[in-house]
Short mmCIF file of C-alpha atoms in Angstrom, two decimals:
data_model
loop_
_atom_site.label_atom_id
_atom_site.label_comp_id
_atom_site.label_asym_id
_atom_site.label_seq_id
_atom_site.Cartn_x
_atom_site.Cartn_y
_atom_site.Cartn_z
CA UNK A 1 7.64 72.79 -8.08
CA UNK A 2 5.81 70.13 -6.12
CA UNK A 3 4.89 67.14 -8.27
CA UNK A 4 1.24 66.25 -8.59
CA UNK A 5 0.32 63.66 -5.96
CA UNK A 6 2.98 64.82 -3.54
CA UNK A 7 -0.05 65.99 -1.56
CA UNK A 8 -2.73 63.54 -2.57
CA UNK A 9 -1.09 60.24 -3.49
CA UNK A 10 -0.45 57.21 -1.33
CA UNK A 11 2.79 58.32 0.31
CA UNK A 12 3.97 58.15 3.90
CA UNK A 13 3.66 61.92 3.94
CA UNK A 14 -0.09 61.57 4.09
CA UNK A 15 -0.14 60.19 7.62
CA UNK A 16 -1.17 62.89 10.06
CA UNK A 17 1.99 62.44 12.05
CA UNK A 18 4.48 61.14 9.48
CA UNK A 19 6.19 64.48 9.01
CA UNK A 20 8.97 64.75 11.60
CA UNK A 21 9.55 68.47 11.27
CA UNK A 22 8.34 69.24 14.80
CA UNK A 23 10.51 66.55 16.34
CA UNK A 24 13.52 67.56 14.26
CA UNK A 25 13.20 71.09 15.58
CA UNK A 26 12.91 69.84 19.13
CA UNK A 27 9.27 70.86 19.41
CA UNK A 28 6.48 68.72 20.73
CA UNK A 29 3.49 68.04 18.51
CA UNK A 30 0.68 70.31 19.62
CA UNK A 31 -2.45 68.83 21.11
CA UNK A 32 -5.23 68.51 18.54
CA UNK A 33 -7.76 69.63 21.15
CA UNK A 34 -5.97 73.01 21.19
CA UNK A 35 -5.34 73.35 17.45
CA UNK A 36 -8.75 72.39 16.08
CA UNK A 37 -10.69 75.19 17.84
CA UNK A 38 -8.12 77.67 16.48
CA UNK A 39 -8.56 76.25 12.98
CA UNK A 40 -12.33 76.41 13.32
CA UNK A 41 -12.25 80.10 14.30
CA UNK A 42 -10.00 80.86 11.32
CA UNK A 43 -12.28 79.00 8.94
CA UNK A 44 -15.39 80.70 10.28
CA UNK A 45 -13.74 84.12 9.93
CA UNK A 46 -12.97 83.31 6.29
CA UNK A 47 -16.51 82.11 5.63
CA UNK A 48 -17.96 85.31 7.08
CA UNK A 49 -15.69 87.57 5.02
CA UNK A 50 -15.74 85.81 1.62
CA UNK A 51 -18.20 84.75 -1.04
CA UNK A 52 -17.99 81.94 -3.58
CA UNK A 53 -19.61 81.27 -6.96
CA UNK A 54 -19.07 79.56 -10.29
CA UNK A 55 -18.26 81.68 -13.32
CA UNK A 56 -19.65 81.07 -16.81
CA UNK A 57 -16.95 78.48 -17.51
CA UNK A 58 -17.65 76.47 -14.39
CA UNK A 59 -14.58 77.76 -12.54
CA UNK A 60 -14.67 78.54 -8.83
CA UNK A 61 -14.52 82.23 -7.93
CA UNK A 62 -13.65 83.18 -4.35
CA UNK A 63 -13.69 86.81 -3.30
CA UNK A 64 -13.70 89.15 -0.33
CA UNK A 65 -17.02 90.57 0.82
CA UNK A 66 -15.36 93.98 1.14
CA UNK A 67 -16.86 96.20 -1.55
CA UNK A 68 -19.33 93.47 -2.59
CA UNK A 69 -22.46 94.20 -0.61
CA UNK A 70 -24.47 92.56 -3.38
CA UNK A 71 -22.90 89.18 -2.61
CA UNK A 72 -23.86 86.67 0.06
CA UNK A 73 -21.07 85.51 2.33
CA UNK A 74 -20.26 81.84 2.51
CA UNK A 75 -21.31 81.89 6.15
CA UNK A 76 -24.75 83.26 5.32
CA UNK A 77 -25.29 81.00 2.34
CA UNK A 78 -28.17 78.56 2.91
CA UNK A 79 -26.12 76.03 0.93
CA UNK A 80 -23.23 75.96 3.42
CA UNK A 81 -23.03 72.57 5.12
CA UNK A 82 -20.94 70.93 7.82
CA UNK A 83 -19.64 67.42 8.30
CA UNK A 84 -18.08 66.29 11.57
CA UNK A 85 -15.28 63.77 11.05
CA UNK A 86 -13.30 61.96 13.73
CA UNK A 87 -9.56 61.37 13.41
CA UNK A 88 -7.05 60.05 15.95
CA UNK A 89 -4.63 62.45 17.62
CA UNK A 90 -1.05 61.52 18.50
CA UNK A 91 -2.33 59.68 21.59
CA UNK A 92 -4.86 57.60 19.67
CA UNK A 93 -7.85 59.56 20.97
CA UNK A 94 -10.48 60.31 18.33
CA UNK A 95 -11.09 64.04 17.96
CA UNK A 96 -14.02 65.66 16.15
CA UNK A 97 -13.04 67.95 13.27
CA UNK A 98 -15.61 70.03 11.39
CA UNK A 99 -15.34 70.35 7.62
CA UNK A 100 -17.41 73.18 6.09
CA UNK A 101 -18.39 72.85 2.46
CA UNK A 102 -20.47 74.26 -0.35
CA UNK A 103 -21.60 72.11 -3.27
CA UNK A 104 -21.58 74.51 -6.20
CA UNK A 105 -22.65 71.83 -8.64
CA UNK A 106 -23.78 68.43 -7.42
CA UNK A 107 -22.99 66.49 -10.58
CA UNK A 108 -25.35 64.35 -12.63
CA UNK A 109 -23.51 61.03 -12.71
CA UNK A 110 -22.55 58.39 -10.19
CA UNK A 111 -22.13 59.25 -6.50
CA UNK A 112 -18.55 58.69 -5.38
CA UNK A 113 -17.55 56.59 -2.37
CA UNK A 114 -14.48 56.76 -0.13
CA UNK A 115 -13.11 53.57 -1.73
CA UNK A 116 -13.37 54.69 -5.36
CA UNK A 117 -10.75 55.34 -7.99
CA UNK A 118 -11.70 58.89 -9.01
CA UNK A 119 -10.62 61.32 -11.71
CA UNK A 120 -10.43 64.60 -9.83
CA UNK A 121 -9.43 68.13 -10.71
CA UNK A 122 -8.42 69.98 -7.57
CA UNK A 123 -6.66 72.94 -6.02
CA UNK A 124 -5.26 73.14 -2.49
CA UNK A 125 -4.60 76.53 -0.92
CA UNK A 126 -4.31 78.39 2.36
CA UNK A 127 -7.10 80.61 3.63
CA UNK A 128 -4.83 83.49 2.64
CA UNK A 129 -4.90 82.36 -1.00
CA UNK A 130 -1.46 80.71 -1.31
CA UNK A 131 -1.78 77.75 -3.68
CA UNK A 132 0.11 74.67 -2.50
CA UNK A 133 -0.95 72.24 -5.20
CA UNK A 134 -2.82 72.77 -8.45
CA UNK A 135 -4.19 69.67 -10.11
CA UNK A 136 -6.86 71.53 -12.03
CA UNK A 137 -5.61 70.46 -15.47
CA UNK A 138 -6.46 67.18 -17.13
CA UNK A 139 -3.75 64.54 -16.78
CA UNK A 140 -3.69 60.78 -16.30
CA UNK A 141 -2.29 61.27 -12.80
CA UNK A 142 -5.57 62.86 -11.76
CA UNK A 143 -6.91 59.33 -11.23
CA UNK A 144 -6.66 58.86 -7.47
CA UNK A 145 -7.13 55.77 -5.32
CA UNK A 146 -9.00 57.45 -2.47
CA UNK A 147 -8.67 54.62 0.06
CA UNK A 148 -5.28 53.16 -0.81
CA UNK A 149 -4.07 49.67 0.01
CA UNK A 150 -2.61 49.89 3.50
CA UNK A 151 -5.64 48.67 5.49
CA UNK A 152 -5.35 51.78 7.65
CA UNK A 153 -7.88 54.58 7.25
CA UNK A 154 -5.29 57.22 8.16
CA UNK A 155 -2.38 56.09 6.00
CA UNK A 156 -2.28 55.47 2.28
CA UNK A 157 -4.78 56.72 -0.23
CA UNK A 158 -5.61 60.41 0.08
CA UNK A 159 -5.95 62.44 3.26
CA UNK A 160 -9.15 61.86 5.21
CA UNK A 161 -10.73 65.23 4.45
CA UNK A 162 -10.13 64.93 0.71
CA UNK A 163 -11.56 61.41 0.59
CA UNK A 164 -14.67 62.45 2.50
CA UNK A 165 -15.09 65.54 0.31
CA UNK A 166 -14.97 63.60 -2.97
CA UNK A 167 -17.55 61.16 -1.60
CA UNK A 168 -20.01 64.05 -1.24
CA UNK A 169 -19.96 64.70 -4.99
CA UNK A 170 -21.37 63.06 -8.09
CA UNK A 171 -19.31 62.63 -11.24
CA UNK A 172 -20.17 63.76 -14.76
CA UNK A 173 -22.77 61.60 -16.49
CA UNK A 174 -20.79 61.77 -19.74
CA UNK A 175 -19.61 58.37 -20.88
CA UNK A 176 -16.14 59.69 -21.75
CA UNK A 177 -14.08 62.84 -21.66
CA UNK A 178 -14.40 64.91 -24.85
CA UNK A 179 -11.15 65.34 -26.75
CA UNK A 180 -10.49 68.20 -29.16
CA UNK A 181 -8.50 67.83 -32.40
CA UNK A 182 -5.40 69.22 -30.72
CA UNK A 183 -5.58 66.47 -28.09
CA UNK A 184 -6.79 68.69 -25.26
CA UNK A 185 -9.72 67.56 -23.14
CA UNK A 186 -12.89 69.54 -22.67
CA UNK A 187 -14.13 70.18 -19.16
CA UNK A 188 -17.55 68.57 -18.61
CA UNK A 189 -20.40 70.88 -17.70
CA UNK A 190 -22.18 68.40 -15.44
CA UNK A 191 -19.45 67.21 -13.07
CA UNK A 192 -19.71 67.73 -9.32
CA UNK A 193 -17.89 70.79 -7.99
CA UNK A 194 -17.46 71.87 -4.39
CA UNK A 195 -15.32 74.00 -2.10
CA UNK A 196 -14.26 72.46 1.20
CA UNK A 197 -12.75 74.17 4.22
CA UNK A 198 -10.79 71.73 6.35
CA UNK A 199 -9.02 71.96 9.69
CA UNK A 200 -5.48 70.61 9.74
CA UNK A 201 -6.64 67.47 11.55
CA UNK A 202 -8.25 66.30 8.31
CA UNK A 203 -5.27 67.08 6.11
CA UNK A 204 -1.57 67.62 7.00
CA UNK A 205 -1.59 68.21 10.74
CA UNK A 206 2.16 68.48 11.34
CA UNK A 207 2.76 70.05 7.95
CA UNK A 208 4.75 69.14 4.85
CA UNK A 209 7.76 70.67 3.15
CA UNK A 210 5.49 73.38 1.74
CA UNK A 211 2.47 73.51 4.07
CA UNK A 212 3.04 74.89 7.59
CA UNK A 213 1.98 72.72 10.50
CA UNK A 214 -1.54 73.14 11.87
CA UNK A 215 -2.79 75.02 8.80
CA UNK A 216 -6.49 74.99 7.86
CA UNK A 217 -6.84 74.50 4.11
CA UNK A 218 -9.27 75.27 1.29
CA UNK A 219 -9.86 72.59 -1.34
CA UNK A 220 -11.55 73.19 -4.68
CA UNK A 221 -12.65 69.81 -6.05
CA UNK A 222 -14.16 68.91 -9.41
CA UNK A 223 -15.16 65.23 -9.64
CA UNK A 224 -15.05 64.31 -13.33
CA UNK A 225 -15.32 60.50 -13.22
CA UNK A 226 -15.42 57.83 -10.52
CA UNK A 227 -15.14 54.03 -10.58
CA UNK A 228 -15.81 51.43 -7.93
CA UNK A 229 -12.36 50.09 -7.11
CA UNK A 230 -11.71 46.40 -6.46
CA UNK A 231 -8.34 46.46 -4.71
CA UNK A 232 -7.92 42.68 -4.46
CA UNK A 233 -9.50 41.73 -7.79
CA UNK A 234 -12.06 39.37 -6.25
CA UNK A 235 -14.98 40.85 -8.16
CA UNK A 236 -16.38 42.66 -5.12
CA UNK A 237 -16.00 46.46 -5.00
CA UNK A 238 -13.87 47.52 -2.05
CA UNK A 239 -16.62 49.78 -0.71
CA UNK A 240 -18.65 46.61 -0.06
CA UNK A 241 -15.79 45.01 1.89
CA UNK A 242 -15.19 47.84 4.36
CA UNK A 243 -17.43 49.63 6.85
CA UNK A 244 -17.48 53.38 6.26
CA UNK A 245 -19.14 55.13 9.18
CA UNK A 246 -20.92 58.49 9.21
CA UNK A 247 -18.17 60.09 11.29
CA UNK A 248 -15.56 59.22 8.65
CA UNK A 249 -14.01 56.33 10.55
CA UNK A 250 -13.53 53.06 8.67
CA UNK A 251 -13.39 49.51 9.98
CA UNK A 252 -11.94 46.63 7.99
CA UNK A 253 -13.65 43.24 8.34
CA UNK A 254 -11.59 40.05 8.07
CA UNK A 255 -14.15 37.34 7.36
CA UNK A 256 -11.52 34.60 7.09
CA UNK A 257 -9.70 35.51 10.27
CA UNK A 258 -6.45 35.16 8.33
CA UNK A 259 -5.14 38.62 9.20
CA UNK A 260 -5.92 39.86 5.69
CA UNK A 261 -8.71 42.42 5.61
CA UNK A 262 -11.46 41.57 3.16
CA UNK A 263 -10.87 44.39 0.67
CA UNK A 264 -7.25 43.29 0.25
CA UNK A 265 -7.91 39.53 0.40
CA UNK A 266 -8.93 37.80 -2.84
CA UNK A 267 -9.71 34.55 -0.98
CA UNK A 268 -13.45 33.97 -0.54
CA UNK A 269 -14.90 33.76 2.96
CA UNK A 270 -15.03 30.29 4.38
#
């Protein structure tokens, strides 16, 4: 059983090319310019053949269009959106990857950012329905540092696609999570929920111990709470000390010129 965070936490595994499986097997890493179009065709085929909705309990329901002529496919849904995100390939060239997504419930609370500390319920699975990680139950470990503390947008924190997906949602407006007498927590009814279809370039390009290399993935994400994170404790939220660009790339200013990027440097600018 994979531990929670083996997929989403700040581990070396999260680098696009940190997994050495291909090299160990004597195989060259495939060119992203070849893989991404394949992933995109697979994702589009899924979107055209499946529908998605929320049930009465606020849970995501994904189903085949076969035998459901009364449903609207994800592809034909007017709510389906796309976000183009650039990530570096193994040569350092930035390649455009398209993430498709559907916001099933926007959320009524604060909008998340890519530098937040967020309480997220999630599920990661293949387009064929195989679940690789299920973090859909309340636990303290569901608090995730989306950006991480490595001063590298493609290492640390969570994978690029996940970080960008969370930042498209709003959290619950509830001031706290509701706890029942038995200690269990009640799911909020106003948190942001979305389904996100990501090419492997935005997630685990060369694979992990459980996820095959070059696999497009489906993420179900429920953003319960989010907080502006101050990584260096200088009183300035980290999102205000980085530059997050529309294409998903991030630059890290160093106002002091002391080789410590601002969001990890508690010293004030001279």
